[in-house]
Structure formats: C-alpha cells, structure tokens
C-alpha cells in the first residue's frame, strides 16, 4: 500500500509542477500584403507555437511565393478588451 502512495505522490508532484510551468506560447501574425497591413480581413493569425522557430517556419509555409508579405511572432499574447486587440509580452520577426 505504501508503494502505491509513493507513486501517487510522485504523480501528483509531476502534474503540479507541469501545471505551474511556463505555458506561454508564440502566436504567428501573417499579413499577406505589407502595403495594406491595416486590412484585418486578410490577416492570418495562428497561436500555439512552442518556440519562435516554429512560428517563423509556419510563416514561410503560409507565405510560399509571396514576396509582398510581412509578419510578426508574438510571445505570450492575450486579447485585451480595453484595446480591442491582442497584446504580446514581446514580438519578433
């Protein structure tokens, strides 16, 4: 019985620590026409990247042969009602 309690406690600690770990992710923002970035209807936004390299690779895949695009990758982004937009802790290209 003690053996099972030890396993249960170990499992609990692992789950607890993983829940407390940094779960922030990167979000990709792709703008297909860099001369018309204000046209939000053309934006492609993809959340959930584990790191900036995944975000950048996604952008390259979406852009394909488009040479007139722009993008940014945002870290730990959340929608802010007071600004009516996503706000990220940092953004990078």
JSON list of C-alpha atoms in Angstrom, two decimals:
[
{"chain": "A", "resi": 1, "resn": "UNK", "atom": "CA", "xyz": [0.00, 0.00, 0.00]},
{"chain": "A", "resi": 2, "resn": "UNK", "atom": "CA", "xyz": [2.86, 2.39, 0.83]},
{"chain": "A", "resi": 3, "resn": "UNK", "atom": "CA", "xyz": [4.30, 1.70, -2.59]},
{"chain": "A", "resi": 4, "resn": "UNK", "atom": "CA", "xyz": [1.11, 2.99, -4.25]},
{"chain": "A", "resi": 5, "resn": "UNK", "atom": "CA", "xyz": [1.05, 6.08, -2.07]},
{"chain": "A", "resi": 6, "resn": "UNK", "atom": "CA", "xyz": [4.61, 6.92, -3.14]},
{"chain": "A", "resi": 7, "resn": "UNK", "atom": "CA", "xyz": [3.66, 6.54, -6.81]},
{"chain": "A", "resi": 8, "resn": "UNK", "atom": "CA", "xyz": [0.57, 8.66, -6.31]},
{"chain": "A", "resi": 9, "resn": "UNK", "atom": "CA", "xyz": [2.57, 11.41, -4.58]},
{"chain": "A", "resi": 10, "resn": "UNK", "atom": "CA", "xyz": [5.19, 11.34, -7.31]},
{"chain": "A", "resi": 11, "resn": "UNK", "atom": "CA", "xyz": [2.49, 11.60, -9.97]},
{"chain": "A", "resi": 12, "resn": "UNK", "atom": "CA", "xyz": [0.86, 14.48, -8.08]},
{"chain": "A", "resi": 13, "resn": "UNK", "atom": "CA", "xyz": [4.15, 16.39, -7.86]},
{"chain": "A", "resi": 14, "resn": "UNK", "atom": "CA", "xyz": [4.86, 15.91, -11.58]},
{"chain": "A", "resi": 15, "resn": "UNK", "atom": "CA", "xyz": [1.37, 17.10, -12.55]},
{"chain": "A", "resi": 16, "resn": "UNK", "atom": "CA", "xyz": [1.56, 20.03, -10.15]},
{"chain": "A", "resi": 17, "resn": "UNK", "atom": "CA", "xyz": [4.95, 21.16, -11.43]},
{"chain": "A", "resi": 18, "resn": "UNK", "atom": "CA", "xyz": [3.91, 20.87, -15.05]},
{"chain": "A", "resi": 19, "resn": "UNK", "atom": "CA", "xyz": [0.82, 22.96, -14.33]},
{"chain": "A", "resi": 20, "resn": "UNK", "atom": "CA", "xyz": [2.98, 25.61, -12.71]},
{"chain": "A", "resi": 21, "resn": "UNK", "atom": "CA", "xyz": [5.49, 25.69, -15.53]},
{"chain": "A", "resi": 22, "resn": "UNK", "atom": "CA", "xyz": [5.50, 28.47, -18.09]},
{"chain": "A", "resi": 23, "resn": "UNK", "atom": "CA", "xyz": [2.80, 27.60, -20.58]},
{"chain": "A", "resi": 24, "resn": "UNK", "atom": "CA", "xyz": [3.21, 30.76, -22.65]},
{"chain": "A", "resi": 25, "resn": "UNK", "atom": "CA", "xyz": [3.37, 30.19, -26.37]},
{"chain": "A", "resi": 26, "resn": "UNK", "atom": "CA", "xyz": [4.16, 32.09, -29.55]},
{"chain": "A", "resi": 27, "resn": "UNK", "atom": "CA", "xyz": [1.50, 33.37, -31.94]},
{"chain": "A", "resi": 28, "resn": "UNK", "atom": "CA", "xyz": [2.13, 33.96, -35.63]},
{"chain": "A", "resi": 29, "resn": "UNK", "atom": "CA", "xyz": [0.67, 37.02, -37.37]},
{"chain": "A", "resi": 30, "resn": "UNK", "atom": "CA", "xyz": [0.86, 36.87, -41.16]},
{"chain": "A", "resi": 31, "resn": "UNK", "atom": "CA", "xyz": [-0.01, 39.92, -43.26]},
{"chain": "A", "resi": 32, "resn": "UNK", "atom": "CA", "xyz": [-0.22, 38.90, -46.95]},
{"chain": "A", "resi": 33, "resn": "UNK", "atom": "CA", "xyz": [0.03, 42.48, -48.28]},
{"chain": "A", "resi": 34, "resn": "UNK", "atom": "CA", "xyz": [2.60, 44.59, -46.46]},
{"chain": "A", "resi": 35, "resn": "UNK", "atom": "CA", "xyz": [1.34, 47.66, -48.32]},
{"chain": "A", "resi": 36, "resn": "UNK", "atom": "CA", "xyz": [-2.14, 47.16, -46.83]},
{"chain": "A", "resi": 37, "resn": "UNK", "atom": "CA", "xyz": [-1.49, 45.84, -43.30]},
{"chain": "A", "resi": 38, "resn": "UNK", "atom": "CA", "xyz": [-4.49, 47.76, -41.99]},
{"chain": "A", "resi": 39, "resn": "UNK", "atom": "CA", "xyz": [-6.87, 45.37, -43.79]},
{"chain": "A", "resi": 40, "resn": "UNK", "atom": "CA", "xyz": [-7.53, 43.00, -40.88]},
{"chain": "A", "resi": 41, "resn": "UNK", "atom": "CA", "xyz": [-9.75, 40.75, -43.00]},
{"chain": "A", "resi": 42, "resn": "UNK", "atom": "CA", "xyz": [-6.63, 39.44, -44.78]},
{"chain": "A", "resi": 43, "resn": "UNK", "atom": "CA", "xyz": [-4.62, 38.64, -41.66]},
{"chain": "A", "resi": 44, "resn": "UNK", "atom": "CA", "xyz": [-3.87, 35.06, -40.74]},
{"chain": "A", "resi": 45, "resn": "UNK", "atom": "CA", "xyz": [-3.29, 34.51, -37.02]},
{"chain": "A", "resi": 46, "resn": "UNK", "atom": "CA", "xyz": [-2.06, 31.18, -35.69]},
{"chain": "A", "resi": 47, "resn": "UNK", "atom": "CA", "xyz": [-1.50, 30.63, -31.95]},
{"chain": "A", "resi": 48, "resn": "UNK", "atom": "CA", "xyz": [0.17, 27.75, -30.15]},
{"chain": "A", "resi": 49, "resn": "UNK", "atom": "CA", "xyz": [3.79, 27.59, -31.27]},
{"chain": "A", "resi": 50, "resn": "UNK", "atom": "CA", "xyz": [6.23, 26.27, -28.68]},
{"chain": "A", "resi": 51, "resn": "UNK", "atom": "CA", "xyz": [9.08, 28.49, -29.85]},
{"chain": "A", "resi": 52, "resn": "UNK", "atom": "CA", "xyz": [9.85, 31.29, -32.28]},
{"chain": "A", "resi": 53, "resn": "UNK", "atom": "CA", "xyz": [11.41, 28.96, -34.84]},
{"chain": "A", "resi": 54, "resn": "UNK", "atom": "CA", "xyz": [8.12, 27.06, -35.17]},
{"chain": "A", "resi": 55, "resn": "UNK", "atom": "CA", "xyz": [6.37, 30.38, -35.70]},
{"chain": "A", "resi": 56, "resn": "UNK", "atom": "CA", "xyz": [8.84, 31.51, -38.36]},
{"chain": "A", "resi": 57, "resn": "UNK", "atom": "CA", "xyz": [8.60, 28.18, -40.19]},
{"chain": "A", "resi": 58, "resn": "UNK", "atom": "CA", "xyz": [4.82, 28.47, -40.21]},
{"chain": "A", "resi": 59, "resn": "UNK", "atom": "CA", "xyz": [5.08, 31.95, -41.76]},
{"chain": "A", "resi": 60, "resn": "UNK", "atom": "CA", "xyz": [7.37, 30.68, -44.50]},
{"chain": "A", "resi": 61, "resn": "UNK", "atom": "CA", "xyz": [4.91, 27.89, -45.26]},
{"chain": "A", "resi": 62, "resn": "UNK", "atom": "CA", "xyz": [1.96, 30.28, -45.44]},
{"chain": "A", "resi": 63, "resn": "UNK", "atom": "CA", "xyz": [3.81, 32.89, -47.49]},
{"chain": "A", "resi": 64, "resn": "UNK", "atom": "CA", "xyz": [5.04, 30.40, -50.12]},
{"chain": "A", "resi": 65, "resn": "UNK", "atom": "CA", "xyz": [5.95, 32.52, -53.17]},
{"chain": "A", "resi": 66, "resn": "UNK", "atom": "CA", "xyz": [4.50, 35.79, -51.85]},
{"chain": "A", "resi": 67, "resn": "UNK", "atom": "CA", "xyz": [7.27, 38.41, -51.73]},
{"chain": "A", "resi": 68, "resn": "UNK", "atom": "CA", "xyz": [4.99, 41.22, -50.53]},
{"chain": "A", "resi": 69, "resn": "UNK", "atom": "CA", "xyz": [4.13, 39.95, -47.06]},
{"chain": "A", "resi": 70, "resn": "UNK", "atom": "CA", "xyz": [5.00, 40.95, -43.54]},
{"chain": "A", "resi": 71, "resn": "UNK", "atom": "CA", "xyz": [4.73, 39.06, -40.28]},
{"chain": "A", "resi": 72, "resn": "UNK", "atom": "CA", "xyz": [5.48, 39.04, -36.61]},
{"chain": "A", "resi": 73, "resn": "UNK", "atom": "CA", "xyz": [5.69, 36.38, -33.94]},
{"chain": "A", "resi": 74, "resn": "UNK", "atom": "CA", "xyz": [4.29, 37.38, -30.57]},
{"chain": "A", "resi": 75, "resn": "UNK", "atom": "CA", "xyz": [5.17, 35.79, -27.24]},
{"chain": "A", "resi": 76, "resn": "UNK", "atom": "CA", "xyz": [2.54, 35.26, -24.54]},
{"chain": "A", "resi": 77, "resn": "UNK", "atom": "CA", "xyz": [-0.24, 37.14, -26.33]},
{"chain": "A", "resi": 78, "resn": "UNK", "atom": "CA", "xyz": [-3.65, 37.78, -24.81]},
{"chain": "A", "resi": 79, "resn": "UNK", "atom": "CA", "xyz": [-6.69, 39.67, -26.03]},
{"chain": "A", "resi": 80, "resn": "UNK", "atom": "CA", "xyz": [-7.12, 42.95, -24.17]},
{"chain": "A", "resi": 81, "resn": "UNK", "atom": "CA", "xyz": [-10.68, 44.22, -24.20]},
{"chain": "A", "resi": 82, "resn": "UNK", "atom": "CA", "xyz": [-9.67, 47.79, -23.36]},
{"chain": "A", "resi": 83, "resn": "UNK", "atom": "CA", "xyz": [-7.54, 47.95, -26.53]},
{"chain": "A", "resi": 84, "resn": "UNK", "atom": "CA", "xyz": [-9.76, 45.64, -28.62]},
{"chain": "A", "resi": 85, "resn": "UNK", "atom": "CA", "xyz": [-6.67, 43.77, -29.79]},
{"chain": "A", "resi": 86, "resn": "UNK", "atom": "CA", "xyz": [-4.08, 41.16, -28.83]},
{"chain": "A", "resi": 87, "resn": "UNK", "atom": "CA", "xyz": [-1.20, 42.37, -26.70]},
{"chain": "A", "resi": 88, "resn": "UNK", "atom": "CA", "xyz": [2.01, 40.34, -26.52]},
{"chain": "A", "resi": 89, "resn": "UNK", "atom": "CA", "xyz": [4.79, 40.49, -23.95]},
{"chain": "A", "resi": 90, "resn": "UNK", "atom": "CA", "xyz": [7.19, 40.74, -26.89]},
{"chain": "A", "resi": 91, "resn": "UNK", "atom": "CA", "xyz": [7.17, 40.46, -30.66]},
{"chain": "A", "resi": 92, "resn": "UNK", "atom": "CA", "xyz": [9.94, 39.43, -33.02]},
{"chain": "A", "resi": 93, "resn": "UNK", "atom": "CA", "xyz": [10.47, 38.78, -36.69]}
]
